[in-house]
mmCIF file of C-alpha atoms in Angstrom:
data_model
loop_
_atom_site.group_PDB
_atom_site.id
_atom_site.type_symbol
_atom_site.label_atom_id
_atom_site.label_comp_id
_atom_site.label_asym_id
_atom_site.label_seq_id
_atom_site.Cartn_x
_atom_site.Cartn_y
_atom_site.Cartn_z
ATOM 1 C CA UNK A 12 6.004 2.469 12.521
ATOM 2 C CA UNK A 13 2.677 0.246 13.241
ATOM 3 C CA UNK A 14 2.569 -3.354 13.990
ATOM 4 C CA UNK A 15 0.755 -3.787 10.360
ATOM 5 C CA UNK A 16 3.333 -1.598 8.500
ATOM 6 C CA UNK A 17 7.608 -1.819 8.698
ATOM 7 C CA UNK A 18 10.270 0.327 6.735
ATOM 8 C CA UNK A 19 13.496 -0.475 5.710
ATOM 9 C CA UNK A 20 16.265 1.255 3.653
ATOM 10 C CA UNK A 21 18.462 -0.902 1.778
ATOM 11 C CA UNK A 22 21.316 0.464 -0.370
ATOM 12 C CA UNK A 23 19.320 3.423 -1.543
ATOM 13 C CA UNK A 24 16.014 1.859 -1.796
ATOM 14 C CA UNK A 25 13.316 2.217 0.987
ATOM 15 C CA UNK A 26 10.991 -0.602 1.593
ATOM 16 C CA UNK A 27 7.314 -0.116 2.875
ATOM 17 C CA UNK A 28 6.255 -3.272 3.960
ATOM 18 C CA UNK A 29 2.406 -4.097 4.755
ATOM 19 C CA UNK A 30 3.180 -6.665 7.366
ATOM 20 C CA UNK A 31 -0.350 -8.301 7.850
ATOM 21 C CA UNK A 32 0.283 -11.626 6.314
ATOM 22 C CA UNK A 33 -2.121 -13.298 8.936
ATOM 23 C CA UNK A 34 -4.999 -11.091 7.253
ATOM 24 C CA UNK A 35 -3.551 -11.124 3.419
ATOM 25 C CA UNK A 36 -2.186 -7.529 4.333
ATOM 26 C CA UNK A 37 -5.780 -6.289 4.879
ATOM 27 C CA UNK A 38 -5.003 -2.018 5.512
ATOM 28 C CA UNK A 39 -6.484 -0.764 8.568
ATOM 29 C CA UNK A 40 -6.498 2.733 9.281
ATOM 30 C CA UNK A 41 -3.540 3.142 11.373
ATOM 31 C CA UNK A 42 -1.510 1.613 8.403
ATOM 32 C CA UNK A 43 -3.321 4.397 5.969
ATOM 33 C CA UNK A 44 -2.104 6.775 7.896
ATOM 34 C CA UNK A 45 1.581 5.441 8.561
ATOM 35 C CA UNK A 46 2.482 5.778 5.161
ATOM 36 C CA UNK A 47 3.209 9.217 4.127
ATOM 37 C CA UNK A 48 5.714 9.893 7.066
ATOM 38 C CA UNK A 49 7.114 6.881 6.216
ATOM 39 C CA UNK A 50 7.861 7.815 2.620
ATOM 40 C CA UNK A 51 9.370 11.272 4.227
ATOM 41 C CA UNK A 52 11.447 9.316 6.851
ATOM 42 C CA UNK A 53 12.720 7.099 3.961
ATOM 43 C CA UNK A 54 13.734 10.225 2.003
ATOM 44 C CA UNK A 55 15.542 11.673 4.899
ATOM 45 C CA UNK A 56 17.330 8.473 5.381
ATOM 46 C CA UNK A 57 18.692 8.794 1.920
ATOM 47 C CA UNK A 58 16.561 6.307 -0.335
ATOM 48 C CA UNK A 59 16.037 7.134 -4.200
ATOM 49 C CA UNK A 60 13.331 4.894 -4.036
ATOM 50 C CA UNK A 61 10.395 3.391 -2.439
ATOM 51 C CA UNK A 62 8.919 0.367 -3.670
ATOM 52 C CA UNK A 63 6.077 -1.270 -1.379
ATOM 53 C CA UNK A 64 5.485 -4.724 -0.825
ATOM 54 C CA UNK A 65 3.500 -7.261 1.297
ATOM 55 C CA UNK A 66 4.729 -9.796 3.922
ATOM 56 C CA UNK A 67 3.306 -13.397 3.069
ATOM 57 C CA UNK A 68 2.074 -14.538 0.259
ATOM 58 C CA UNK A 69 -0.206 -11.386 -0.504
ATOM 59 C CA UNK A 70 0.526 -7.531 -1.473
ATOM 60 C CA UNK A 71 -2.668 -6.623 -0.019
ATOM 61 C CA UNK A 72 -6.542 -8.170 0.096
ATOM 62 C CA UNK A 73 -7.331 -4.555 0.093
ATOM 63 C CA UNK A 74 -9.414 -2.508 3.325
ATOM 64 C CA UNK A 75 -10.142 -4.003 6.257
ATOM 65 C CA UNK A 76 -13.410 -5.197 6.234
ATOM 66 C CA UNK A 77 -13.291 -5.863 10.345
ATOM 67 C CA UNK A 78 -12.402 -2.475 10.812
ATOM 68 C CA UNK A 79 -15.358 -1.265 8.138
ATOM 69 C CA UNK A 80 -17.507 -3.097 9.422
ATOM 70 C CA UNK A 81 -17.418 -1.366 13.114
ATOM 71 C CA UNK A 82 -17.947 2.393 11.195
ATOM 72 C CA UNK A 83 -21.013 3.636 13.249
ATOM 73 C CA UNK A 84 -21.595 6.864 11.671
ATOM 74 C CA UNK A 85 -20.653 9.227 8.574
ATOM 75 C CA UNK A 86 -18.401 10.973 10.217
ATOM 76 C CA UNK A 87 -16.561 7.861 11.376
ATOM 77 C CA UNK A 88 -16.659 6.244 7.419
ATOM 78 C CA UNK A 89 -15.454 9.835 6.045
ATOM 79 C CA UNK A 90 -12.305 10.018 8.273
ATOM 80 C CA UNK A 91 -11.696 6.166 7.293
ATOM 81 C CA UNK A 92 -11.914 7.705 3.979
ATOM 82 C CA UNK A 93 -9.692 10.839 4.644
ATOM 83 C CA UNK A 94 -7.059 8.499 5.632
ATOM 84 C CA UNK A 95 -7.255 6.146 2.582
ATOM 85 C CA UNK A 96 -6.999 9.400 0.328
ATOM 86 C CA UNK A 97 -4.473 11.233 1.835
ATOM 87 C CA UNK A 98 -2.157 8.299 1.947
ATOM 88 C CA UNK A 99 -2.891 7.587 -1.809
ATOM 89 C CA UNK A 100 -2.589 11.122 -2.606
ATOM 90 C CA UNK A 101 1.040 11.128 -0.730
ATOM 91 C CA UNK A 102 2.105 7.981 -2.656
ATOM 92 C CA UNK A 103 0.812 9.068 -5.856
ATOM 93 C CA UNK A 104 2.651 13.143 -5.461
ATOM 94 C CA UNK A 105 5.625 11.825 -3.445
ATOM 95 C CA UNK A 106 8.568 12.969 -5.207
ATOM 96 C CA UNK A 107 10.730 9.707 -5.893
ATOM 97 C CA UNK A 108 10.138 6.880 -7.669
ATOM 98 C CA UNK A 109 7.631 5.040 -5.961
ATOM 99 C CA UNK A 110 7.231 0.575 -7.219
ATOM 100 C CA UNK A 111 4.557 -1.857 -6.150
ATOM 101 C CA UNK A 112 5.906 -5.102 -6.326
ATOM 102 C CA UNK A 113 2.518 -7.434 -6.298
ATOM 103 C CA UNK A 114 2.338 -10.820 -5.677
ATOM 104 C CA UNK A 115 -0.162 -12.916 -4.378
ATOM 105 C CA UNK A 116 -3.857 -10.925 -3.827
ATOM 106 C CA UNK A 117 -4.342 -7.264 -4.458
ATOM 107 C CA UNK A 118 -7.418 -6.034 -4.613
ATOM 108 C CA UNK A 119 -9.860 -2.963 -3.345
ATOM 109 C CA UNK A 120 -7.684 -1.245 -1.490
ATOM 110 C CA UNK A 121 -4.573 -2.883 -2.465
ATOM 111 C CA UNK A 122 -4.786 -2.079 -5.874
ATOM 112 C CA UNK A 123 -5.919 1.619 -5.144
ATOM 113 C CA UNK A 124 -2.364 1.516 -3.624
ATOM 114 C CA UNK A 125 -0.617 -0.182 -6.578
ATOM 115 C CA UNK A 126 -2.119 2.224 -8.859
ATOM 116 C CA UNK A 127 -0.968 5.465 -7.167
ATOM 117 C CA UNK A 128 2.719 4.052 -7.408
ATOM 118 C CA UNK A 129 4.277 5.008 -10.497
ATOM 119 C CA UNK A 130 5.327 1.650 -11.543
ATOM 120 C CA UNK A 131 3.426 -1.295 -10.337
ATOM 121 C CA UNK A 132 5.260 -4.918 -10.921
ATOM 122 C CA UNK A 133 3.402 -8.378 -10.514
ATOM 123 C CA UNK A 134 5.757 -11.104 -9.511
ATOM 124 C CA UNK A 135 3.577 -13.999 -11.139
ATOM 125 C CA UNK A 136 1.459 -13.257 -14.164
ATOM 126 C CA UNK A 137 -1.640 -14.283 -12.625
ATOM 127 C CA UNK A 138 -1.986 -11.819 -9.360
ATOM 128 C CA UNK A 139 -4.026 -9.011 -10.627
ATOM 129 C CA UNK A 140 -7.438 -8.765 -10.706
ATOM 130 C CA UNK A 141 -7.535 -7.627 -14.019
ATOM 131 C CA UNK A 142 -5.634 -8.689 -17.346
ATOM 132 C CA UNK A 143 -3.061 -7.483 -18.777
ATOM 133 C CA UNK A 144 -2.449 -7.354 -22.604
ATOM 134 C CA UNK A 145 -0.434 -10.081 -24.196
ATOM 135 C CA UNK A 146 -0.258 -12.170 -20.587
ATOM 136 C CA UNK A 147 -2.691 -14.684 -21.679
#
């Protein structure tokens, strides 16, 4: 566990919680790269479910841009990278059910995460950056 990312298992269901709200849940790398063992850990632990979720008001403002911004080469930016895919490509393969429950901002990164879920869920009909049909 990071100090931007908790878990929880409640009754079956694992939580992944990006735990940022100070920063709209802005992922840094360390949080990138927390997230597939905690999807295993959850497993082990028993859940039949993950759904992820952000502390605050936000599920996630997407990358953070601090962090980008301090990149000083391309090796640096492509192991950013490396840990942004391999975390989506965990979520997006892992083998249970896996729910983003957005609310509040999600966007870049964020909704790269949403989108690998299988089944993302906004709280409030206006919290996606783009529209849905028939939520006018």
């Amino acid at each position: 566990m990071t100090s931007g990312i908790l878990s929880s298992l409640d009754h079956g269901v694992g939580h992944v919680v990006l735990n940022r709200p100070e920063n709209h849940n802005a992922i840094n790398k360390e949080m990138w790269a927390a997230i597939p063992p905690l999807l295993t850990a959850l497993q082990k632990q028993g859940a039949r479910s993950i759904i992820i979720h952000g502390e605050g008001d936000d599920f996630s403002s997407g990358a953070n841009t601090s962090e980008a911004a301090q990149l000083k080469n391309y090796d640096d930016a492509k192991d950013l990278w490396h840990s942004i895919r391999n975390s989506l490509q965990a979520v997006y393969e892992f083998e249970l059910p896996t729910i983003a429950m957005i609310h509040g901002a999600c966007f870049g990164g964020g909704c790269l995460l949403a989108t690998a879920c299988d089944c993302a869920l906004p709280l409030k009909r206006r919290c996606l950056p783009f529209r849905l049909p028939g939520w006018d």
